[in-house]
XYZ file of C-alpha atoms in Angstrom:
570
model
C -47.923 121.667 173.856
C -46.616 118.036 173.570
C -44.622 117.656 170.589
C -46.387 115.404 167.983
C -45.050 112.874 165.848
C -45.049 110.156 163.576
C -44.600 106.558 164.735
C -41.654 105.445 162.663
C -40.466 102.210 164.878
C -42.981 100.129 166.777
C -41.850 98.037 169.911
C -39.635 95.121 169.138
C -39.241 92.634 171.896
C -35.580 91.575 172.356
C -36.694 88.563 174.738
C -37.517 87.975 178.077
C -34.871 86.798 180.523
C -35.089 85.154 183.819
C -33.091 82.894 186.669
C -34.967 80.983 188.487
C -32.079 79.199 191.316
C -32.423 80.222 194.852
C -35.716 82.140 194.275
C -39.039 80.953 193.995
C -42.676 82.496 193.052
C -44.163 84.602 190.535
C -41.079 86.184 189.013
C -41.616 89.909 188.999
C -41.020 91.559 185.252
C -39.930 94.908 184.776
C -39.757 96.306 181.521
C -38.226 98.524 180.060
C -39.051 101.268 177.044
C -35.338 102.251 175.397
C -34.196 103.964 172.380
C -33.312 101.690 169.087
C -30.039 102.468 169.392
C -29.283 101.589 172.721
C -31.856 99.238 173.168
C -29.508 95.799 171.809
C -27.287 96.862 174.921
C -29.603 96.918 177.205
C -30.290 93.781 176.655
C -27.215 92.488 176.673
C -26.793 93.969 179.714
C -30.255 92.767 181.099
C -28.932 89.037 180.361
C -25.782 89.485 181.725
C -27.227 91.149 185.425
C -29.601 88.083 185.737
C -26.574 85.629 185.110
C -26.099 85.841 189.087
C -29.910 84.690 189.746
C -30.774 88.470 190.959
C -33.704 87.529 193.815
C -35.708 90.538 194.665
C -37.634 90.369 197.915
C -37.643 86.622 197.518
C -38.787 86.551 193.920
C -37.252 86.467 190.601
C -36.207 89.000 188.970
C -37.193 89.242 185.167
C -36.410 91.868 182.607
C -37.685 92.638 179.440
C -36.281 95.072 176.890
C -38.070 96.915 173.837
C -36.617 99.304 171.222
C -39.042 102.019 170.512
C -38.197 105.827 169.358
C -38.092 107.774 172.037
C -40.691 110.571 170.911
C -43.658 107.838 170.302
C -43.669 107.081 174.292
C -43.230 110.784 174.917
C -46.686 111.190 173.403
C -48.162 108.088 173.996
C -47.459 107.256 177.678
C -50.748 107.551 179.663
C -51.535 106.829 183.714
C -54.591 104.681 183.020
C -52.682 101.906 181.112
C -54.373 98.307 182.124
C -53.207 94.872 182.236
C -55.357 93.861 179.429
C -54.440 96.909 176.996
C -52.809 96.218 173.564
C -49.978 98.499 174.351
C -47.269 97.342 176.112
C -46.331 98.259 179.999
C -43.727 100.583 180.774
C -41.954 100.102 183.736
C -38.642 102.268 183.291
C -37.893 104.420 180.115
C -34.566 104.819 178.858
C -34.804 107.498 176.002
C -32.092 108.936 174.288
C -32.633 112.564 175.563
C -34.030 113.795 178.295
C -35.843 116.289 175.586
C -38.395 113.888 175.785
C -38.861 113.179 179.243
C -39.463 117.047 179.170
C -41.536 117.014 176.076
C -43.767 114.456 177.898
C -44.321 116.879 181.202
C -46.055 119.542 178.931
C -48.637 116.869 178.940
C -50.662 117.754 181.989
C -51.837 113.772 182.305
C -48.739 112.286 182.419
C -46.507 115.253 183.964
C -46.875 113.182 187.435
C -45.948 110.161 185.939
C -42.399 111.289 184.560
C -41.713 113.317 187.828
C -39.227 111.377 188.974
C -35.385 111.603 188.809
C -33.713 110.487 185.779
C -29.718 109.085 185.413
C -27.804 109.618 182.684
C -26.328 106.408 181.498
C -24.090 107.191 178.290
C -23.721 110.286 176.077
C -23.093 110.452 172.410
C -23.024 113.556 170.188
C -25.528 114.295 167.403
C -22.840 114.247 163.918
C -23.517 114.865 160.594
C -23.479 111.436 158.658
C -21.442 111.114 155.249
C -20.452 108.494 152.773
C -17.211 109.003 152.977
C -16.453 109.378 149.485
C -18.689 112.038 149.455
C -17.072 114.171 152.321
C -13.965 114.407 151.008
C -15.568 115.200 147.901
C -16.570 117.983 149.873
C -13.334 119.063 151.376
C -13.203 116.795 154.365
C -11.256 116.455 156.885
C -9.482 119.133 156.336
C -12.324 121.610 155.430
C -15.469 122.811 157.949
C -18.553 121.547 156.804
C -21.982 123.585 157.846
C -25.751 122.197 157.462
C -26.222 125.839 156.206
C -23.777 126.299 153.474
C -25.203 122.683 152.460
C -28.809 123.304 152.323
C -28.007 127.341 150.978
C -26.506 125.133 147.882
C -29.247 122.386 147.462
C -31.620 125.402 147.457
C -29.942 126.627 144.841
C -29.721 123.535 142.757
C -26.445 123.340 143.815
C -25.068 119.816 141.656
C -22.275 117.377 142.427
C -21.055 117.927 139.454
C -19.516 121.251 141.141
C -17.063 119.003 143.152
C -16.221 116.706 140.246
C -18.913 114.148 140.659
C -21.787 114.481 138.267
C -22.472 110.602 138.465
C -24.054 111.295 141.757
C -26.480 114.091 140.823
C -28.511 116.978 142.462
C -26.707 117.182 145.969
C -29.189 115.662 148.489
C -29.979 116.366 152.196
C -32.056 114.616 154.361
C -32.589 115.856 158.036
C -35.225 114.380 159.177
C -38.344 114.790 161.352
C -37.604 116.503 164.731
C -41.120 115.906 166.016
C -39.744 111.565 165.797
C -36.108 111.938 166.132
C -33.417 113.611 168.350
C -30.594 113.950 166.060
C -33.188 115.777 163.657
C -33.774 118.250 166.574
C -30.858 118.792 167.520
C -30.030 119.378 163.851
C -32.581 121.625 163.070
C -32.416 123.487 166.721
C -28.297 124.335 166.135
C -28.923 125.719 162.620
C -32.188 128.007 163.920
C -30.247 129.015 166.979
C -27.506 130.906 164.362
C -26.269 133.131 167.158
C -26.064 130.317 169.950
C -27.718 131.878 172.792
C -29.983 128.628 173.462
C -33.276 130.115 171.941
C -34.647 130.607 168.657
C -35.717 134.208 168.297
C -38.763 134.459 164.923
C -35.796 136.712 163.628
C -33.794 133.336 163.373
C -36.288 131.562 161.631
C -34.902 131.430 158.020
C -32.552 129.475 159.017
C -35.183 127.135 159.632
C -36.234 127.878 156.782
C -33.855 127.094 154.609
C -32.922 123.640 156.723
C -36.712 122.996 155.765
C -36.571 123.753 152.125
C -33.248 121.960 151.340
C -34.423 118.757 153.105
C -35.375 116.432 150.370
C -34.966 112.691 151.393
C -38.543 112.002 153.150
C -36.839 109.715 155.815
C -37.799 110.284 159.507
C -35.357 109.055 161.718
C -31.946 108.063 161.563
C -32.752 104.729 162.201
C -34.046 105.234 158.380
C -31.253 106.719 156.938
C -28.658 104.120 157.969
C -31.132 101.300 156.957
C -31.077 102.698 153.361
C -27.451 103.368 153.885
C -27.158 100.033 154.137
C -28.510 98.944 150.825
C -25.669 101.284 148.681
C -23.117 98.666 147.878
C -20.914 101.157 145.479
C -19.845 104.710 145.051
C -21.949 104.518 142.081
C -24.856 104.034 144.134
C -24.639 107.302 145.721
C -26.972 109.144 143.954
C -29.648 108.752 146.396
C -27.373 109.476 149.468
C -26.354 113.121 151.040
C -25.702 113.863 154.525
C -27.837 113.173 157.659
C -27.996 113.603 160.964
C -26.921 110.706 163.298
C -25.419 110.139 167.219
C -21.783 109.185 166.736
C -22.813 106.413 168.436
C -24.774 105.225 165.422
C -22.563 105.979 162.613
C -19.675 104.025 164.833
C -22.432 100.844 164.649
C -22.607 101.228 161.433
C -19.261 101.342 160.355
C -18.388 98.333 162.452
C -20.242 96.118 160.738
C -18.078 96.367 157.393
C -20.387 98.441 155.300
C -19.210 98.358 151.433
C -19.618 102.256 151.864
C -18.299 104.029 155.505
C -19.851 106.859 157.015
C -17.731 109.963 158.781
C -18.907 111.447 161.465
C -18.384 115.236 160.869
C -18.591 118.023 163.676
C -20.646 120.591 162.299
C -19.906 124.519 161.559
C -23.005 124.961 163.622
C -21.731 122.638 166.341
C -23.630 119.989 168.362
C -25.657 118.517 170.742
C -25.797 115.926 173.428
C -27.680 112.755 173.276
C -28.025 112.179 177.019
C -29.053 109.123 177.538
C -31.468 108.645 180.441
C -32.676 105.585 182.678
C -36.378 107.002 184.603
C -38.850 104.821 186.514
C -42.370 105.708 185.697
C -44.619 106.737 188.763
C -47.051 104.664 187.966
C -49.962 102.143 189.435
C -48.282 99.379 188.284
C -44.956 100.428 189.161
C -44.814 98.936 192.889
C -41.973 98.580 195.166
C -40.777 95.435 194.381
C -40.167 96.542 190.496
C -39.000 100.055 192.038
C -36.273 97.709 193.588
C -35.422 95.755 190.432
C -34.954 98.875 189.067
C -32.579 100.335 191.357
C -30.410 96.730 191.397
C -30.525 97.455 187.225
C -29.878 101.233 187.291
C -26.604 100.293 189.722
C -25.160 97.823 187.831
C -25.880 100.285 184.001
C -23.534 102.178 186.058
C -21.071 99.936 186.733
C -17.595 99.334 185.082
C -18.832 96.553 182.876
C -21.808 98.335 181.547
C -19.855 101.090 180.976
C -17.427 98.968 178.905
C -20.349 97.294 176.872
C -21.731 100.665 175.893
C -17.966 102.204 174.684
C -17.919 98.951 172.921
C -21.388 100.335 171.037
C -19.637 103.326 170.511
C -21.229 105.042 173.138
C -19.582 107.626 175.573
C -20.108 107.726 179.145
C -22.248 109.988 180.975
C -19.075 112.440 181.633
C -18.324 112.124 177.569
C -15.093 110.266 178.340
C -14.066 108.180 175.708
C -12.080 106.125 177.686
C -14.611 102.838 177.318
C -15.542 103.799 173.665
C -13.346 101.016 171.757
C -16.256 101.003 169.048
C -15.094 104.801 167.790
C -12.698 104.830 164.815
C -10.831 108.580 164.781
C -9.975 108.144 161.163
C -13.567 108.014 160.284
C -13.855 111.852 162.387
C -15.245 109.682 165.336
C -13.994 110.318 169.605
C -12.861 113.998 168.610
C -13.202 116.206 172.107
C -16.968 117.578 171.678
C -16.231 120.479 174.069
C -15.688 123.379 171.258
C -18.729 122.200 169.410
C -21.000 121.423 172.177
C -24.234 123.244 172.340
C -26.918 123.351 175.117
C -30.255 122.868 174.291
C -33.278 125.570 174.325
C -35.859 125.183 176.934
C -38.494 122.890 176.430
C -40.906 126.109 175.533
C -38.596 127.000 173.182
C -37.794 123.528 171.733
C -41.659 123.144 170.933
C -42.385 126.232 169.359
C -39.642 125.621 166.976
C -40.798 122.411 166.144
C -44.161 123.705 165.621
C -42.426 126.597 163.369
C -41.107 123.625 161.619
C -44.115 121.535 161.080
C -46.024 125.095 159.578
C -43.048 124.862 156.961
C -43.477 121.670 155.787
C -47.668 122.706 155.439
C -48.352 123.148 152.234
C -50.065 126.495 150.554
C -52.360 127.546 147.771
C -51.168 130.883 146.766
C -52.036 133.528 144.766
C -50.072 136.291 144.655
C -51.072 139.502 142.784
C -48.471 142.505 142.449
C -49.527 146.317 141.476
C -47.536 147.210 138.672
C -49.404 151.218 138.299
C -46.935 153.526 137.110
C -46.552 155.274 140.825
C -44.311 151.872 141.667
C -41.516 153.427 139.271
C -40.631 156.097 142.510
C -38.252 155.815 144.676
C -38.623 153.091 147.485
C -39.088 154.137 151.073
C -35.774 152.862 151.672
C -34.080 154.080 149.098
C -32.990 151.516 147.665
C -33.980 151.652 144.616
C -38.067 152.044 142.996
C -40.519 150.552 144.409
C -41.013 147.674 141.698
C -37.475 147.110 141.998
C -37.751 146.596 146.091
C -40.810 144.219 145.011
C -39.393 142.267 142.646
C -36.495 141.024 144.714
C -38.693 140.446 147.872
C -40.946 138.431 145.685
C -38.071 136.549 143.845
C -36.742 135.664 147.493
C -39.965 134.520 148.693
C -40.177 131.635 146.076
C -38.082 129.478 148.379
C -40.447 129.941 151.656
C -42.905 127.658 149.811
C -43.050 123.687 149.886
C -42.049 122.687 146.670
C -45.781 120.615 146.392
C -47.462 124.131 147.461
C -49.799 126.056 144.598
C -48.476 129.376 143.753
C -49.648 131.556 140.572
C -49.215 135.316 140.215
C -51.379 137.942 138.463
C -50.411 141.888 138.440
C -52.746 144.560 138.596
C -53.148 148.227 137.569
C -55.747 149.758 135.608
C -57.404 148.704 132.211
C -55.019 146.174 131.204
C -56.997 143.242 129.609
C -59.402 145.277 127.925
C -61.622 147.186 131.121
C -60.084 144.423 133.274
C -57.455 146.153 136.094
C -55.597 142.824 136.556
C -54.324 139.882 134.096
C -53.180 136.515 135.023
C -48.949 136.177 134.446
C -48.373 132.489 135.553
C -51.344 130.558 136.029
C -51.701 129.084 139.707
C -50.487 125.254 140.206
C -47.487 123.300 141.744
C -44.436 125.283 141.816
C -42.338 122.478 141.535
C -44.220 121.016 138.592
C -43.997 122.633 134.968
C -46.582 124.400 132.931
C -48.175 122.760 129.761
C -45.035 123.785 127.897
C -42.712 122.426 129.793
C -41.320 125.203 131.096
C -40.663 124.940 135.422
C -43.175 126.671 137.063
C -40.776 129.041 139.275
C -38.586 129.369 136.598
C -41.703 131.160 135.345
C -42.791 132.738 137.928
C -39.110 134.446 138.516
C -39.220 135.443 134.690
C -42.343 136.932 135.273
C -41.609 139.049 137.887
C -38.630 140.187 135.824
C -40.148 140.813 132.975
C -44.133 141.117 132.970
C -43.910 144.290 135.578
C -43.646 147.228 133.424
C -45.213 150.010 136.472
C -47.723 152.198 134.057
C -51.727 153.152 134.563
C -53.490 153.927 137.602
C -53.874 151.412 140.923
C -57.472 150.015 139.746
C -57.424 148.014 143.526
C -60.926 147.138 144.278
C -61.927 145.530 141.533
C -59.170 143.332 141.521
C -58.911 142.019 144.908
C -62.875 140.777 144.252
C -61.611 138.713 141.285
C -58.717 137.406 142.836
C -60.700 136.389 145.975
C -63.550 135.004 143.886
C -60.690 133.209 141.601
C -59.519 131.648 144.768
C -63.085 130.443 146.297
C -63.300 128.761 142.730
C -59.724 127.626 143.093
C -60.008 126.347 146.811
C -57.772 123.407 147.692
C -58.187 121.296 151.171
C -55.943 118.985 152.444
C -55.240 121.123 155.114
C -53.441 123.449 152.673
C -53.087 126.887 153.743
C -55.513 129.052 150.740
C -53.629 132.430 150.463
C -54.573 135.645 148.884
C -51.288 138.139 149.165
C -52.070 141.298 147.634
C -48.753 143.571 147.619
C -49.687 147.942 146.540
C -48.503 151.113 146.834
C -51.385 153.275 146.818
C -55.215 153.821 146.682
C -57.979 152.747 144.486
C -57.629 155.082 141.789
C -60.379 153.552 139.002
C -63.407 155.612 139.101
C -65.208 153.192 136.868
C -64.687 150.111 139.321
C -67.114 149.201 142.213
C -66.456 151.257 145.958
C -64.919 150.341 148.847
C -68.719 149.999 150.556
C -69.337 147.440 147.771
C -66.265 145.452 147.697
C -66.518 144.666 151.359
C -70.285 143.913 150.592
C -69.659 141.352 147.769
C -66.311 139.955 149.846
C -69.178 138.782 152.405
C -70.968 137.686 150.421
C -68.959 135.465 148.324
C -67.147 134.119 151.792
C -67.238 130.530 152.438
C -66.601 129.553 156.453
C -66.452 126.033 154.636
C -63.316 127.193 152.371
C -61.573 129.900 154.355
C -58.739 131.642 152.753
C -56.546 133.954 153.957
C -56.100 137.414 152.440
C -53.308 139.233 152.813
C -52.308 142.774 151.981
C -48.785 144.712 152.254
C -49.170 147.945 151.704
C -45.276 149.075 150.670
C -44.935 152.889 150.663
C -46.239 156.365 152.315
C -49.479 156.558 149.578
C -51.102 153.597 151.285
C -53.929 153.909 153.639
C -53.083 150.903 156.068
C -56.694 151.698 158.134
C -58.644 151.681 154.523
C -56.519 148.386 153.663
C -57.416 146.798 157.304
C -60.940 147.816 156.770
C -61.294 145.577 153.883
C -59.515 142.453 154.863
C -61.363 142.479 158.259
C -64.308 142.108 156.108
C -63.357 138.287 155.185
C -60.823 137.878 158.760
C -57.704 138.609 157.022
C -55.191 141.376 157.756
C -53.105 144.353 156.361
C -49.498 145.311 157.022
C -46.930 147.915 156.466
C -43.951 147.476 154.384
C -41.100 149.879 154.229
C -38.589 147.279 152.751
C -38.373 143.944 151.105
C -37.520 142.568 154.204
C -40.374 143.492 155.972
C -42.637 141.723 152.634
C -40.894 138.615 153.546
C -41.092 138.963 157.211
C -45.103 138.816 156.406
C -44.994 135.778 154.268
C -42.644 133.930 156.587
C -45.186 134.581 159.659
C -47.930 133.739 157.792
C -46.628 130.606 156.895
C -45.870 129.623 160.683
C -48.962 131.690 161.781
C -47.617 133.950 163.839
C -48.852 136.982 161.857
C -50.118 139.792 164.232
């Protein structure tokens, strides 16, 4: 699966540069495809190679250099490019991790075309990016800093008035979009990967989870974040700044141009990745020999001593991570520290893009209903004895609040027998965004946690049947698109036991009936303790595709939310 993305920076032509003494012809152009950040020294570079008239099988040699993100010619490249297309050619690609030359070969088309071998020509760790004043706000240099502690305490509502700086508000963190930018994935792959073996198990996944739920500054690359950066002119401006992720590389650019506010470079808890920087010829049509040569001249002389100079003077390392030739890197601002201890090898590619697809499910948003059996049989004890069953509930539900996109739908009803007049079920906090308040004023999860506090009180029977028809009917009636995910959870601990409500044979009848293929939703029901019939339950939710599961702890409820939210339920 070929990771897909946003386009966040479109080519930009940096010029086109050419000798013409002691050759003669058609001069022969190749161009070249390379990361924004590196792309203003390739240029440089480009100019300063063709200062000696390069002459290439008799012809002039001719370079031209474009900045474009790495991840939009992993998934746009294609083998049947043409000389009168609107897209620019690509003769050599020089993105800033080979990530994305291996993201591209899971793209059967182009897999030929990205075959070849690639050169690493400068390195330059992925860093978490800080105002400055805001880091040592934070404990910095002399304190650890983790992505997770951070986003565990913006989840939390976690202020900055808690570290004596209320001026700047609710602490913000912006991470980014891994499907567009590298220092996002690497980001987001270090935090899922909590125990560092290279893969991210769907055990590890709330770590994604959280990464997902505390990013709140809608910027997709870094690129992004160091533009707006750019605009704060004051410590007073800060309120719309938090950390981000960044190549140390990028944050040493932008601290050398005398920003009113400087950025550190911190070494994550989590540690970091590698920005390998990597020069590839395409195997293409229009790749022939003589541009296969101009290549090979270019490729020698990126590896030379002076290229090597002009990317340490960029702030770049070189491909063996030596700072030696990185002049641009200022220690006191955490920059050119030995990456060795921190350093962390990326997942394969298989595992890269199913955690970016686990990733992109978070950020889909839902339209939930969830409806909780309060019968007096959830006052036993819980399987796992751990307290009663409503107890178990009530903190699994509490805890699942934060798996949902803050612009997701989420009301709750509870259900038992006869409790709004003959009605089994009762509406506690009607359904709608649960970041947005109801009519009186009150925040909608602020609500929805009271509720579950309060408005449980286990007593009656378990009147089951009719209630999941009204719920499902209140959610055909309720259907949202916008590629929202429509959910139905249904969480019990026993049977039907209303005598006086419809049967099982005419519950399933009236769930087909009132299905829409047109507005599917997705029910869901955990059946938490020994009284439930999991093959009855299964029975039922086949009827409109959905699915029943077993729950012996709260764990095991969230488990099912978080899989159904990256739709890996089974």
């Amino acid at each position: 699966m070929a990771i897909v993305l946003a386009t966040v920076v479109s080519g930009t032509t940096f010029g086109y540069l050419w000798v013409t003494a002691r050759c003669s012809g058609t001069p022969v152009e190749l161009s070249i495809a390379a990361s924004p950040d590196q792309a203003p020294v390739v240029e440089s570079l480009a100019e300063k190679w063709q200062e000696d008239a390069p002459e290439i099988d008799g012809r002039c040699a001719e370079i031209s250099v474009r900045a474009v993100q790495s991840a939009e010619v992993a998934s746009s490249l294609t083998p049947n490019w043409k000389a009168d297309a609107e897209d620019p050619r690509i003769d050599v690609w020089m993105p800033d991790s080979k990530v994305w030359i291996d993201s591209a070969k899971t793209r059967q088309e182009v897999r030929e075309m990205v075959s070849g071998p690639s050169t690493t020509v400068a390195r330059s760790p992925v860093v978490m990016a800080l105002p400055k004043p805001m880091a040592e706000a934070l404990g910095w240099p002399d304190k650890v800093i983790s992505w997770a502690e951070l986003s565990r305490a913006r989840v939390a509502g976690t202020t900055w008035a808690k570290f004596q700086h209320g001026d700047w508000g609710p602490l913000k963190i912006g991470i980014g979009d891994p499907r567009a930018s590298f220092a996002a994935l690497g980001t987001l792959l270090s935090v899922a990967d909590a125990n560092g073996d290279n893969s991210v198990a769907e055990a590890e996944l709330g770590n994604a989870l959280v990464l997902a739920r505390a990013s709140t500054v809608e910027l997709a690359t870094s690129d992004a974040f160091l533009s707006k950066m750019r605009q704060v002119v004051n410590t007073g401006a800060l309120k719309d700044a938090g950390p981000f992720p960044a190549t140390e590389a990028q944050v040493a650019a932008y601290d050398n141009a005398k920003p009113k506010v400087e950025l550190v470079a911190i070494n994550p808890d989590e540690g970091t990745v590698i920005a390998n920087y990597q020069f590839l010829v395409l195997k293409a049509d229009w790749v022939d020999s003589v541009r296969q040569k101009v290549a090979a001249e270019f490729l020698k002389f990126l590896r030379g001593e002076e290229s090597k100079k002009a990317y340490g003077a960029a702030g770049f390392r070189d491909p063996q991570l030596s700072t030696q030739y990185a002049v641009g890197l200022d220690t006191e601002l955490g920059m050119g520290s030995p990456p060795t201890s921190t350093a962390r090898e990326l997942p394969k590619i298989e595992s890269v893009t199913q955690t970016v697809g686990y990733w992109t499910a978070l950020q889909r948003k839902a339209n939930l209903l969830a409806v909780i059996d309060s019968s007096g049989s959830m006052e036993e004890p819980a399987p796992d004895g751990s307290g009663t069953r409503m107890q178990v509930v009530q903190q699994a539900c509490l805890r699942a609040d934060s798996l949902f996109n803050p612009q997701s739908y989420v009301g709750s009803w509870r259900f038992s027998t006869n409790l709004d007049g003959d009605k089994d079920y009762e509406e506690m906090v009607p359904i709608g965004p649960v970041g947005g308040r109801l009519p009186d004023g009150t925040l909608r999860k602020d609500a929805l946690d009271a509720s579950i506090y309060n408005d449980l009180d286990p007593e009656g029977a378990t009147g089951l049947y009719d209630t999941l028809l009204a719920a499902y009917l209140f959610m055909q009636e309720h259907w949202l698109g916008e590629n929202r995910l429509n959910l139905l959870v249904l969480m019990t601990d026993g049977k039907n036991e209303d005598p006086d409500g419809i049967s099982q044979a005419e519950l399933i009848q009236k769930l087909k009936a009132a299905a829409n293929p047109d507005k599917p939703i997705q029910v869901l029901i955990i059946g938490y303790g020994p009284d439930t019939d999991l093959t009855e339950l299964k029975t039922i939710t086949s009827a409109v595709g959905g699915n029943a599961y077993p729950a012996r702890t709260g764990a095991d409820i969230e488990k099912v939310f978080l899989a159904t939210l990256i739709g890996s339920e089974g």
